[in-house]
Coordinates of C-alpha atoms in Angstrom, one line a residue:
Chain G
X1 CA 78.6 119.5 72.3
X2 CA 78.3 116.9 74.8
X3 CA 78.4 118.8 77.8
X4 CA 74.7 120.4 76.7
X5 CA 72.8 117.2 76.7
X6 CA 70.3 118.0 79.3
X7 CA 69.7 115.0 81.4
X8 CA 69.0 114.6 85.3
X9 CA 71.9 115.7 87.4
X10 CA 72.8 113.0 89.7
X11 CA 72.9 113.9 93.4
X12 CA 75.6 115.2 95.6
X13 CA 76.9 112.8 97.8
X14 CA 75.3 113.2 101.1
X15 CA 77.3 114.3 104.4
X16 CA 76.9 111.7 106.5
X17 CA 77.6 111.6 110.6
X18 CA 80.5 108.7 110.7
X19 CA 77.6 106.6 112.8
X20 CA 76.7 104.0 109.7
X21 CA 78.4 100.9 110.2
X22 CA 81.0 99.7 107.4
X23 CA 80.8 97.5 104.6
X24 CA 80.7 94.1 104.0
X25 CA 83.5 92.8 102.3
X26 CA 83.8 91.1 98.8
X27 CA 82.4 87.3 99.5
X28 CA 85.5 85.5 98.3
X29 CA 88.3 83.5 100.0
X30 CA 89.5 84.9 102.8
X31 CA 93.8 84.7 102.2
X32 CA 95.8 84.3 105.0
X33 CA 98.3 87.2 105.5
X34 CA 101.9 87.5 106.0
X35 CA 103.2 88.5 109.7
X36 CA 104.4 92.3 108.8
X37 CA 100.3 93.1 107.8
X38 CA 98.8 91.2 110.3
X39 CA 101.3 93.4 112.7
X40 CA 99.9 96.5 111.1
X41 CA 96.8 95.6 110.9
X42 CA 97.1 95.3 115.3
X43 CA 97.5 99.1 115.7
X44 CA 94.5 100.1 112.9
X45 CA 92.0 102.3 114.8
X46 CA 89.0 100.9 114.2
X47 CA 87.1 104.0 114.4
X48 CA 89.6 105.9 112.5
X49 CA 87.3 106.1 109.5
X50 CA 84.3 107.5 111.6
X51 CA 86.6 109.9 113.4
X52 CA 88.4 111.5 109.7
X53 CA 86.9 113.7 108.4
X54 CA 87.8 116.3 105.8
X55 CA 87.5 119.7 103.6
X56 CA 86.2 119.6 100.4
X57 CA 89.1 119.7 98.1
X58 CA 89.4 120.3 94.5
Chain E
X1 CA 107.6 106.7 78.5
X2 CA 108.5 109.6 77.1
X3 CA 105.8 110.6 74.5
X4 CA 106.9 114.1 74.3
X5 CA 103.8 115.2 76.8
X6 CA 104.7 118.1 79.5
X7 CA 103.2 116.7 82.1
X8 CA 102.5 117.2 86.4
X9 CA 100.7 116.0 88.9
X10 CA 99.3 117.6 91.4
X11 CA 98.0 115.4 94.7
X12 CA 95.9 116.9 97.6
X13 CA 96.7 114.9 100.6
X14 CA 93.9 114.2 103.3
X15 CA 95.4 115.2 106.7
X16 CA 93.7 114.4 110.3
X17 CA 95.1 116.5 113.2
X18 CA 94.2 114.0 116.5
X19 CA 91.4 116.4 118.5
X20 CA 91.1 118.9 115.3
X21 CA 87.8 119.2 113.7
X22 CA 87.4 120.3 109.7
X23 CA 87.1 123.8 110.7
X24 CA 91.0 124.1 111.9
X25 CA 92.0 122.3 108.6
X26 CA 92.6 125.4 106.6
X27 CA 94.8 126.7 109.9
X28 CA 96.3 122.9 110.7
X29 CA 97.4 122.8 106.7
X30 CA 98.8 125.9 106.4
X31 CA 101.0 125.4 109.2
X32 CA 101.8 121.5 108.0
X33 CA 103.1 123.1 104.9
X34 CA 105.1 125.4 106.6
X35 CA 106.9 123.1 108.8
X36 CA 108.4 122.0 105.6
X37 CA 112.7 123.0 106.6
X38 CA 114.1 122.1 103.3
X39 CA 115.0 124.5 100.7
X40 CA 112.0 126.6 99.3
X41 CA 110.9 130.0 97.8
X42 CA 108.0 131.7 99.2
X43 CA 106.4 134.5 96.1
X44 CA 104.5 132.6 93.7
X45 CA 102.6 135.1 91.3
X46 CA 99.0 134.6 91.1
X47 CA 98.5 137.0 88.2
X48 CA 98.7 134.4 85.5
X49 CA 95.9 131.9 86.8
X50 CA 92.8 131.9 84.9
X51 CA 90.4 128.8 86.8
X52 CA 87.4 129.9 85.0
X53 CA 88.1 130.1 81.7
X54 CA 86.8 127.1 79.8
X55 CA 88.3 125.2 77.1
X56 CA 85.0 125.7 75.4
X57 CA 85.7 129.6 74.5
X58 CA 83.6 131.1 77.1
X59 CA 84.8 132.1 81.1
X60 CA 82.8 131.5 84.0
X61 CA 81.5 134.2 86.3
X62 CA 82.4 132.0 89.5
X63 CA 82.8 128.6 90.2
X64 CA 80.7 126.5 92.5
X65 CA 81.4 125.9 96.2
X66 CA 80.3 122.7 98.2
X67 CA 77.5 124.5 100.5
X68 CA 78.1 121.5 103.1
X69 CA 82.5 122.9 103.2
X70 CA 81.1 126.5 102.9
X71 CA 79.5 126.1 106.5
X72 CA 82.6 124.7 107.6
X73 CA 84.5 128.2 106.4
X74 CA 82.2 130.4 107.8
X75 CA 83.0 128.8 111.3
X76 CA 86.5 129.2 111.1
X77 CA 88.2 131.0 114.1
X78 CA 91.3 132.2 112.8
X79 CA 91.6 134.8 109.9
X80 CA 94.8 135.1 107.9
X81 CA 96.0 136.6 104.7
X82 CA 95.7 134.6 101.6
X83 CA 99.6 134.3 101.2
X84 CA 99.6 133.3 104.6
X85 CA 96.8 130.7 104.5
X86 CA 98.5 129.4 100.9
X87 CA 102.1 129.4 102.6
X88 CA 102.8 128.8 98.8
X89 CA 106.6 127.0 98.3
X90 CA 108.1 126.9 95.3
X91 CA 110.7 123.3 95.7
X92 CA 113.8 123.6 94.2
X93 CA 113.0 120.5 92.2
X94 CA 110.9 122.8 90.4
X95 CA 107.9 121.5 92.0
X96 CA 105.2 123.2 94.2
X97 CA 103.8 122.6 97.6
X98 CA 100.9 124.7 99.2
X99 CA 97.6 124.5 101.1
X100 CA 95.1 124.0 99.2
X101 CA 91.6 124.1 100.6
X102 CA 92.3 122.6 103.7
X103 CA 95.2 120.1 102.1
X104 CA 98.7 119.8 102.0
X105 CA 99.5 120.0 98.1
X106 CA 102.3 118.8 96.6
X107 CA 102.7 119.4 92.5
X108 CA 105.8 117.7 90.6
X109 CA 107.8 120.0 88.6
X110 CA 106.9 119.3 84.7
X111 CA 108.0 116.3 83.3
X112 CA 108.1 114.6 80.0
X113 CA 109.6 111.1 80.9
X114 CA 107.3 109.2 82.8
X115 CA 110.0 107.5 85.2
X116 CA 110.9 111.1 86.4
X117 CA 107.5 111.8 87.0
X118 CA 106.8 108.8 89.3
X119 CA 110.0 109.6 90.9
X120 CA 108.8 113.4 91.2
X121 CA 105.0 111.9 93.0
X122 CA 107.2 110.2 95.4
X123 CA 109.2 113.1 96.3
X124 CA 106.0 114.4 97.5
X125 CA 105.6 111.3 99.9
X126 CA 109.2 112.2 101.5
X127 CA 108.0 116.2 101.8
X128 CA 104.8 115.1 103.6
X129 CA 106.1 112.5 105.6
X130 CA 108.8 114.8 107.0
X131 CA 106.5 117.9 107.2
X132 CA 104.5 115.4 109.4
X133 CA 107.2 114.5 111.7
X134 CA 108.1 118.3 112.1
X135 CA 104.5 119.5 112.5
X136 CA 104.0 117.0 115.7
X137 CA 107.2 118.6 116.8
X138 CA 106.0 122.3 116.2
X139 CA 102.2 121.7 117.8
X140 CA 103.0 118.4 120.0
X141 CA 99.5 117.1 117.7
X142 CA 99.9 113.7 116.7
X143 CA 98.9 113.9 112.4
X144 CA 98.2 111.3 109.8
X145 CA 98.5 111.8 106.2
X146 CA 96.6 110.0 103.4
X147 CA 97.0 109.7 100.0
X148 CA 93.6 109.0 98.9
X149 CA 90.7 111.1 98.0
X150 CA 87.8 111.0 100.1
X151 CA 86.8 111.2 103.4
X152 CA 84.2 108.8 103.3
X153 CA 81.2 111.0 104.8
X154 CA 81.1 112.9 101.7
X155 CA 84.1 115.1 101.4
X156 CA 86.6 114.5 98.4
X157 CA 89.9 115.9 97.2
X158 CA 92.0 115.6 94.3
X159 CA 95.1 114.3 92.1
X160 CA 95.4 116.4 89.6
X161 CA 96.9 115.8 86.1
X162 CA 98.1 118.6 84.0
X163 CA 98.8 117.2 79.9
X164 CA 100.1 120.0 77.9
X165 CA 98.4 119.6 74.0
X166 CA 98.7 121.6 71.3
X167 CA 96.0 123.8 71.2
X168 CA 95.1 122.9 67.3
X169 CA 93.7 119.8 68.6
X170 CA 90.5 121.4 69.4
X171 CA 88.3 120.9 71.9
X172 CA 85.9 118.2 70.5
X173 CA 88.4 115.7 69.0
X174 CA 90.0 115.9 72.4
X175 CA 87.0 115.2 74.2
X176 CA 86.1 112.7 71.9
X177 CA 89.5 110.9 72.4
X178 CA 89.6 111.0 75.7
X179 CA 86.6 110.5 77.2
X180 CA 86.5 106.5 76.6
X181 CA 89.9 106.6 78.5
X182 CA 89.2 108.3 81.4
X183 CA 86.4 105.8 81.9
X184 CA 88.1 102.7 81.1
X185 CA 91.4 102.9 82.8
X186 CA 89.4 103.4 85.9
X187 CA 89.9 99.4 86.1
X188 CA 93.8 99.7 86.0
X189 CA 94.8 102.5 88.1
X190 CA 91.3 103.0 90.3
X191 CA 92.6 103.0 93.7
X192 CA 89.6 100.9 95.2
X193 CA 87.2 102.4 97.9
X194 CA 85.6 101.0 100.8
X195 CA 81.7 101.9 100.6
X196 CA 79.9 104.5 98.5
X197 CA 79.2 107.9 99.1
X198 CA 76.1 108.1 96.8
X199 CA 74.2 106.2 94.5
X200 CA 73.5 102.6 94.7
X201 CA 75.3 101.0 98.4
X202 CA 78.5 99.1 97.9
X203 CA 80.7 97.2 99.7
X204 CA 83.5 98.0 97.5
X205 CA 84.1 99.8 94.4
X206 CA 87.3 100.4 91.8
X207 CA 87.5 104.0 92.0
X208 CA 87.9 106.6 95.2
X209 CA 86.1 109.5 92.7
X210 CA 83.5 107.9 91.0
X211 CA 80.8 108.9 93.5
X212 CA 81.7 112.6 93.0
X213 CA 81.2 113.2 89.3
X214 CA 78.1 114.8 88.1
X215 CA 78.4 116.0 84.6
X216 CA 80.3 114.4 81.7
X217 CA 82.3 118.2 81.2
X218 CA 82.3 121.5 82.8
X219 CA 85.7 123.5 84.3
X220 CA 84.1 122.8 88.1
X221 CA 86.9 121.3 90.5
X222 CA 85.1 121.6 93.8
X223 CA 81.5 120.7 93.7
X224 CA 79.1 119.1 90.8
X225 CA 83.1 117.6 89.6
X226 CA 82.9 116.2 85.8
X227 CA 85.0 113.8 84.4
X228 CA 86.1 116.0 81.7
X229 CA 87.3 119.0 83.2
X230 CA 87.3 121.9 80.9
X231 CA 89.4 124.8 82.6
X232 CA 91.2 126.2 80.1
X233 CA 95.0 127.2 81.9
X234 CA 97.2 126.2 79.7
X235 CA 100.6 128.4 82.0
X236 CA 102.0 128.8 78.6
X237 CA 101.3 130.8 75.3
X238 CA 97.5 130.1 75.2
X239 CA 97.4 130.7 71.2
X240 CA 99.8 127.1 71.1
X241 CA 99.1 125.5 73.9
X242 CA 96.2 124.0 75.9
X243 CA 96.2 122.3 79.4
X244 CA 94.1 119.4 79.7
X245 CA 93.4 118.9 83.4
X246 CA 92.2 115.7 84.4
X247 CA 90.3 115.7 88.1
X248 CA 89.2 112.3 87.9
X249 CA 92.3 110.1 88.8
X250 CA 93.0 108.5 92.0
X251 CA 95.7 108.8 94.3
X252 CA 97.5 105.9 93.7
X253 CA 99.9 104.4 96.0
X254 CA 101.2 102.0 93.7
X255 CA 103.9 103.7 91.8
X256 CA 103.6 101.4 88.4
X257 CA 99.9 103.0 88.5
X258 CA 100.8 106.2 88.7
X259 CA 103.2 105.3 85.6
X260 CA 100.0 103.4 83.8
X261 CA 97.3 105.8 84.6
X262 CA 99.7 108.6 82.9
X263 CA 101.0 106.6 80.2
X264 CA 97.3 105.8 79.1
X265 CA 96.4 109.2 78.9
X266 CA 99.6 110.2 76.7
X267 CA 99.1 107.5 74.0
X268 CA 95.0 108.6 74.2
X269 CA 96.6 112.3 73.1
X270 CA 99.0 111.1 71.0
X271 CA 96.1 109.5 69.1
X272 CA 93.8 112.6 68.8
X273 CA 96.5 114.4 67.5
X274 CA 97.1 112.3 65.0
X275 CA 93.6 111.7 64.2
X276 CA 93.3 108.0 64.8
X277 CA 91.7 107.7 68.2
X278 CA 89.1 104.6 68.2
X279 CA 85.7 106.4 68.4
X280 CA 83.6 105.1 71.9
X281 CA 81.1 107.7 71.8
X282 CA 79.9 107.2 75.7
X283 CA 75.9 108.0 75.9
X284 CA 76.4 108.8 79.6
X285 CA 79.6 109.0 80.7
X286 CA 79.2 109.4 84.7
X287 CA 76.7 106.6 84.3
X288 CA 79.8 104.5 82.9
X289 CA 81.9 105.0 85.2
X290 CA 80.1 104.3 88.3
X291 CA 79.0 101.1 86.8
X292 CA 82.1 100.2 86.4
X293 CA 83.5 101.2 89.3
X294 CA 80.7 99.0 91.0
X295 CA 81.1 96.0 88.6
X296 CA 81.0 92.9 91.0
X297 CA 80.9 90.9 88.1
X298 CA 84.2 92.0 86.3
X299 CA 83.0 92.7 83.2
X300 CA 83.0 96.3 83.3
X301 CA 80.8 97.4 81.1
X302 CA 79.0 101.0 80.2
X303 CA 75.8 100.6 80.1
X304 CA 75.7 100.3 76.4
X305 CA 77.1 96.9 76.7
X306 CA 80.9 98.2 76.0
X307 CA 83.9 96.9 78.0
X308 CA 86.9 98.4 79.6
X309 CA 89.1 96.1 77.7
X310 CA 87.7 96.2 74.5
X311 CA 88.0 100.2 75.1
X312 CA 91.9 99.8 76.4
X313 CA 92.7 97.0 73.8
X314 CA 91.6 99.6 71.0
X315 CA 93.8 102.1 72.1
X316 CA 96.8 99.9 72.6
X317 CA 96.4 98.5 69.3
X318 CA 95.8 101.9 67.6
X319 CA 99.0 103.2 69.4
X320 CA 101.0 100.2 67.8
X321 CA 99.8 101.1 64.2
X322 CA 99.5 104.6 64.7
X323 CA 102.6 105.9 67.1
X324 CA 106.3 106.4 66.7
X325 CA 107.1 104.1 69.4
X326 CA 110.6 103.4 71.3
X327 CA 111.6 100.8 73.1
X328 CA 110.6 101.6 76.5
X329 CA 106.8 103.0 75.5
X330 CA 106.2 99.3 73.3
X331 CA 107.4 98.2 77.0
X332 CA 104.8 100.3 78.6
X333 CA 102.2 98.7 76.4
X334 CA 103.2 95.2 77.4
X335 CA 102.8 96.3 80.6
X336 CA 99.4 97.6 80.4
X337 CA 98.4 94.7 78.4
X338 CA 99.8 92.2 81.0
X339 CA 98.4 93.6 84.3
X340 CA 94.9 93.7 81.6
X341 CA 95.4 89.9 81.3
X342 CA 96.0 89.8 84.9
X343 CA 93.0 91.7 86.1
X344 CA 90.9 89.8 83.7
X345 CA 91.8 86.1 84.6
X346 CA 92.0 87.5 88.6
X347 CA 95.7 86.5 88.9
X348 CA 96.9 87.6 92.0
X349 CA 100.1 89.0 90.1
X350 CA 97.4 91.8 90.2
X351 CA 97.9 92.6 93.6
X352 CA 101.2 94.3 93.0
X353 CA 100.3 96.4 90.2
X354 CA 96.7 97.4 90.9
X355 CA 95.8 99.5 94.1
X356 CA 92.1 98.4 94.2
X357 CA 93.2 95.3 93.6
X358 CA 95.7 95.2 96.5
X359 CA 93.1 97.0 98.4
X360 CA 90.1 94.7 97.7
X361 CA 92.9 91.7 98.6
X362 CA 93.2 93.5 101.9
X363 CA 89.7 94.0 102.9
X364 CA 88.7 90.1 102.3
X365 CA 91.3 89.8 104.6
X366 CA 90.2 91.7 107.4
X367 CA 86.7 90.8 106.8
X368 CA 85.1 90.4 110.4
X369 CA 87.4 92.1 111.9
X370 CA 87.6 95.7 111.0
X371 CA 85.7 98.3 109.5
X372 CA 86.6 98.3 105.7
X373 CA 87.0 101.9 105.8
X374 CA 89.5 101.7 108.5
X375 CA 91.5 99.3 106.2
X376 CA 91.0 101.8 103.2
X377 CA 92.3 104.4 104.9
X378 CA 95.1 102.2 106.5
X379 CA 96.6 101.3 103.1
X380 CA 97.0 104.6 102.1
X381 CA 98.6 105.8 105.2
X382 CA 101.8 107.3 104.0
X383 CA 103.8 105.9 107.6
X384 CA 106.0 103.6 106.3
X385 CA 105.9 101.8 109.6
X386 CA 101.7 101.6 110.2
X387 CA 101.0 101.9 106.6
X388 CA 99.2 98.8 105.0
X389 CA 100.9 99.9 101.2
X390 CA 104.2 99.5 102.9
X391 CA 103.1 96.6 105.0
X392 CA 102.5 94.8 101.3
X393 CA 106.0 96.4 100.6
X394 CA 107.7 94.6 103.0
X395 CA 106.3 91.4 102.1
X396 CA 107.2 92.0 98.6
X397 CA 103.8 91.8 97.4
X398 CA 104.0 95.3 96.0
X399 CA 106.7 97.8 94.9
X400 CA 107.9 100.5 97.7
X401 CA 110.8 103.0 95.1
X402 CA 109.9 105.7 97.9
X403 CA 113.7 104.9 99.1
X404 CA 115.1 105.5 95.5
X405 CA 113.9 109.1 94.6
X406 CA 116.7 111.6 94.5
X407 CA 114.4 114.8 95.7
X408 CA 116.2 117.8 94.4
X409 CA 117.2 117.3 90.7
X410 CA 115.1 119.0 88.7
X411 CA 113.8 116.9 85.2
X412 CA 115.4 118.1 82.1
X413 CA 112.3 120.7 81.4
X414 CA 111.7 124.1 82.1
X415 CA 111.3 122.9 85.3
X416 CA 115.7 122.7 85.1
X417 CA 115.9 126.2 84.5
X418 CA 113.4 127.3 87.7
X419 CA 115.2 124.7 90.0
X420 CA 118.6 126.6 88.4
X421 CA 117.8 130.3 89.4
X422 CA 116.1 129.4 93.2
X423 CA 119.4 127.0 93.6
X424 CA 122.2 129.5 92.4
X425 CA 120.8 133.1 92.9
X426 CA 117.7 132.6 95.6
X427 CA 118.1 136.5 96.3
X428 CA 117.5 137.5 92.8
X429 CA 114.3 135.7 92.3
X430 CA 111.3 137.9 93.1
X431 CA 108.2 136.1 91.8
X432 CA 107.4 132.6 90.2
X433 CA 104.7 131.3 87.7
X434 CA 104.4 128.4 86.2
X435 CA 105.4 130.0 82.6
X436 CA 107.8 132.7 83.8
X437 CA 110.5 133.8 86.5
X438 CA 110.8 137.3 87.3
X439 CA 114.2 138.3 88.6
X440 CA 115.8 141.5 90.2
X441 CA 118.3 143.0 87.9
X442 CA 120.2 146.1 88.2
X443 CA 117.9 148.6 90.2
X444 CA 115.1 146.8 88.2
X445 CA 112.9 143.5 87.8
X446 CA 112.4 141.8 84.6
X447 CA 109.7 139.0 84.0
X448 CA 111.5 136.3 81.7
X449 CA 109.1 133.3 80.5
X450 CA 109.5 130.1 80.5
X451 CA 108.1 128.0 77.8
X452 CA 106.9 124.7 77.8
X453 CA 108.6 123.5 75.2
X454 CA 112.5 125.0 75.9
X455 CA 115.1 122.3 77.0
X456 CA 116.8 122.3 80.2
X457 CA 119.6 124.7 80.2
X458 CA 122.6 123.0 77.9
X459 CA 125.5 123.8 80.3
X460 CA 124.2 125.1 82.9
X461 CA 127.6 125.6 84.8
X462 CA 128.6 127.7 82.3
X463 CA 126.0 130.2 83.8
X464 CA 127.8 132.5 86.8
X465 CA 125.4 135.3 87.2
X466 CA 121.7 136.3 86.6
X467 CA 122.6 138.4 83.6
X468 CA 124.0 135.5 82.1
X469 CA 120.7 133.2 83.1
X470 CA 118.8 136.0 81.3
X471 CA 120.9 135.8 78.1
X472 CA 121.2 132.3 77.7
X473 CA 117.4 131.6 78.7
X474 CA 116.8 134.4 75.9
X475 CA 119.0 132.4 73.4
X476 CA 117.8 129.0 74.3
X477 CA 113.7 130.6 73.9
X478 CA 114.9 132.2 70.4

């Protein structure tokens, strides 16, 4: 059955401390955005990322 | 799309409490959940769950724990009972909503149609959103809640999909049907992520999960996840029925993805029940999905060279020859096949049907000027006034139905005749399973099942006391 192939087990992901910086973005065109998001995207926290973090869930 | 398919969904929300650290989540959830004030029944029964028995024919001794969460447990101040920490509520919609782990979790009542099933996912986006508002109001701490499934430093969390098959299937023609799926829809209903969180480093990738799976199959939920799941909990007769659980979906904000990602996954087990699924065996599946995921190129391929469309177009084409179709499943396939064609050629038409598409859309627009993980998060923020989906929304780039979901009808499943006894006699109704309602009678309780496959009740006004649920629930289950 396929789940008894033995092969290496990929890693866990590791915990990391929120201190890595964030990605690059895809290097396409960069569009120009309607009014509403560009409100929105005002009030983002930019640390919000670094500052959630979470249990593990199922 | 109504294939016939019992079918839930289950989504764990992410929730960050301003000043709150991972080790008050358990406490901060279980007192989210309970700030819920609509109607509710607290008593499921947790005698009929069975997590570590595997579809394979064998049962686990325990399942594995994520040593990293484990030390956040042992550091946890407060100690409660399990109801208590649970705060388990049975909706009277027939759905369920409960801490799980840490996470608000709200599960749709069984559906078959797939339009009451979206409707039933956004129901849950009304619970939380108001269980936020009255959770500020009960602590005076400020919450967010996210529909998404990682946390970015390593932590993830689940949407769940239950698919109820007939157990004569058998485990390996199941697998073998749909495996190939559950790695090629990935590039319809992926719900894009910001970063990786192991592996090769990303800027971007299709899928929130990807990074999380470790073995092709095993009944694991919470640490080394597979993208098979094999626990065997089928919440109905066990000698008909199986469950298959799928743990490797995104949360998708997009409600047409929600629609697509289940509407693949019914014609994939329509097909290995009727013996004419297109064979992809996958030499590594967790390899093929994190390629894909990662695909900057957009040809999605395994590493065998096959690509998500060929996969998809097989099983489209195989459900036309194959598949008593009506009209609104062939229009589910033009659907799938258009948004194919539109991820394919990059049409932005994409944008509103694809949540990594929308996503990556998004985060080449703020490029510069935010972290990409802020963004991620941001578009999944279920505010309808800070969110980015909603931001989309009302720019009509996307669809927003949030505002069209009637919350307390119960679909026209065994989920009708739960809904019924909570709505009409709430003080008769001592315990609830998934399969079964047991209800005070007399001086005594009986336990009364539910199967999956009974109607909802035919006239259900003709019903005027338990006795007579009890009779006709017997006559309809006869």
């Amino acid at each position: 059955m396929p789940e008894r192939i033995n092969r290496p087990k990929p890693a866990e992901p590791e915990r990391k401390l929120g201190e890595d910086e964030g990605p690059k973005n895809p290097n396409l065109q960069k569009p120009s955005l309607p009014n509403e998001l560009l409100r929105r995207m005002k009030n983002i926290d930019p640390d919000q990322a670094k500052k959630y973090r979470q249990r593990s869930g199922q | 799309m109504n294939l016939g398919l019992l079918t839930g969904i289950e989504t764990e929300y992410g929730l960050f409490v301003e000043g709150r650290t991972p080790t008050d989540q358990v406490e901060d959830a279980a007192e989210f959940v309970r700030s819920h004030l609509g109607p509710s029944f607290v008593g499921w029964n947790y005698d009929h769950e069975s997590p570590r028995n595997d579809l394979r024919g064998f049962k686990l001794e325990r399942l594995s724990v994520d040593p990293e969460d484990w030390k956040f447990e042992s550091g946890s101040r407060v100690r409660q009972s399990d109801a208590a920490v649970r705060s388990d509520r049975v909706m009277h919609n027939g759905g369920r909503y409960y801490n799980d782990h840490g996470h608000p979790e709200y599960a749709t009542p069984e559906c078959l149609d797939t339009a009451d099933l979206v409707c039933h996912d956004l129901a849950g986006h009304a619970t939380l959103r108001h269980c936020a508002t009255q959770f500020t109001e009960r602590t005076g701490r400020r919450c967010k809640v996210y529909k998404n499934n990682t946390d970015f430093h390593g932590a993830s969390y689940g949407t769940h999909e239950s698919y109820l098959v007939p157990r004569a299937v058998g485990f390996e023609a199941l697998y073998a049907a749909v495996m190939p799926m559950l790695v090629a829809r990935t590039i319809l209903c992926g719900a894009g992520k910001a970063c990786a969180e192991s592996g090769e480093p990303c800027d971007f990738q299709l899928s929130q999960r990807a990074d999380f799976f470790m073995e092709s199959a095993n009944a694991e939920t919470l640490y080394r996840r597979p993208i098979f799941n094999t626990r065997d909990e089928p919440h109905a007769d066990p000698r008909k029925w199986m469950r298959l659980h799928v743990i490797s979906g995104d949360a998708n904000m997009n409600p047409n993805a929600t629609a697509r990602k289940v509407s693949l996954m019914h014609i994939a087990l329509r097909l290995a029940e009727a013996g004419h699924a297109p064979r992809w065996p996958l030499a590594d599946p967790v390899r093929a999905i994190r390629q894909i995921s990662r695909d900057t190129t957009r040809k999605f391929e395994t590493p065998e060279g096959v690509s998500a469309y060929a996969i998809l177009d097989s099983y489209l084409e195989a459900a036309v020859q194959h598949l008593d179709l009506c009209s609104r499943g062939r229009e589910a396939l033009d659907e799938i096949a258009r948004v194919m064609n539109w991820v394919r050629s990059l049409d932005d038409q994409a944008i509103g049907a694809v949540d990594w598409v929308a996503k990556e859309y998004l985060l080449r627009a703020f490029s510069g000027d935010l972290d990409g993980r802020a963004v991620d998060l941001a578009y999944c923020d279920l505010d309808r006034d800070e969110g980015l989906y909603y931001g989309l929304a009302a720019a009509g780039m996307v669809p927003d139905l949030d505002d069209l979901v009637e919350l307390t009808e119960a679909p026209p499943t065994r989920a009708a005749w739960r809904a019924l006894a909570l709505e009409r006699w709430p003080e008769a109704v001592r315990a609830v399973t998934w399969s079964s309602l047991t209800l005070a009678v007399g001086s005594g309780e009986i336990e009364v099942a539910l199967p999956p496959d009974i109607a909802a009740p035919p006239n259900p006004e003709s019903i005027l006391s338990v006795e007579d649920f009890i009779t006709e629930l017997e006559r309809c289950n006869a």
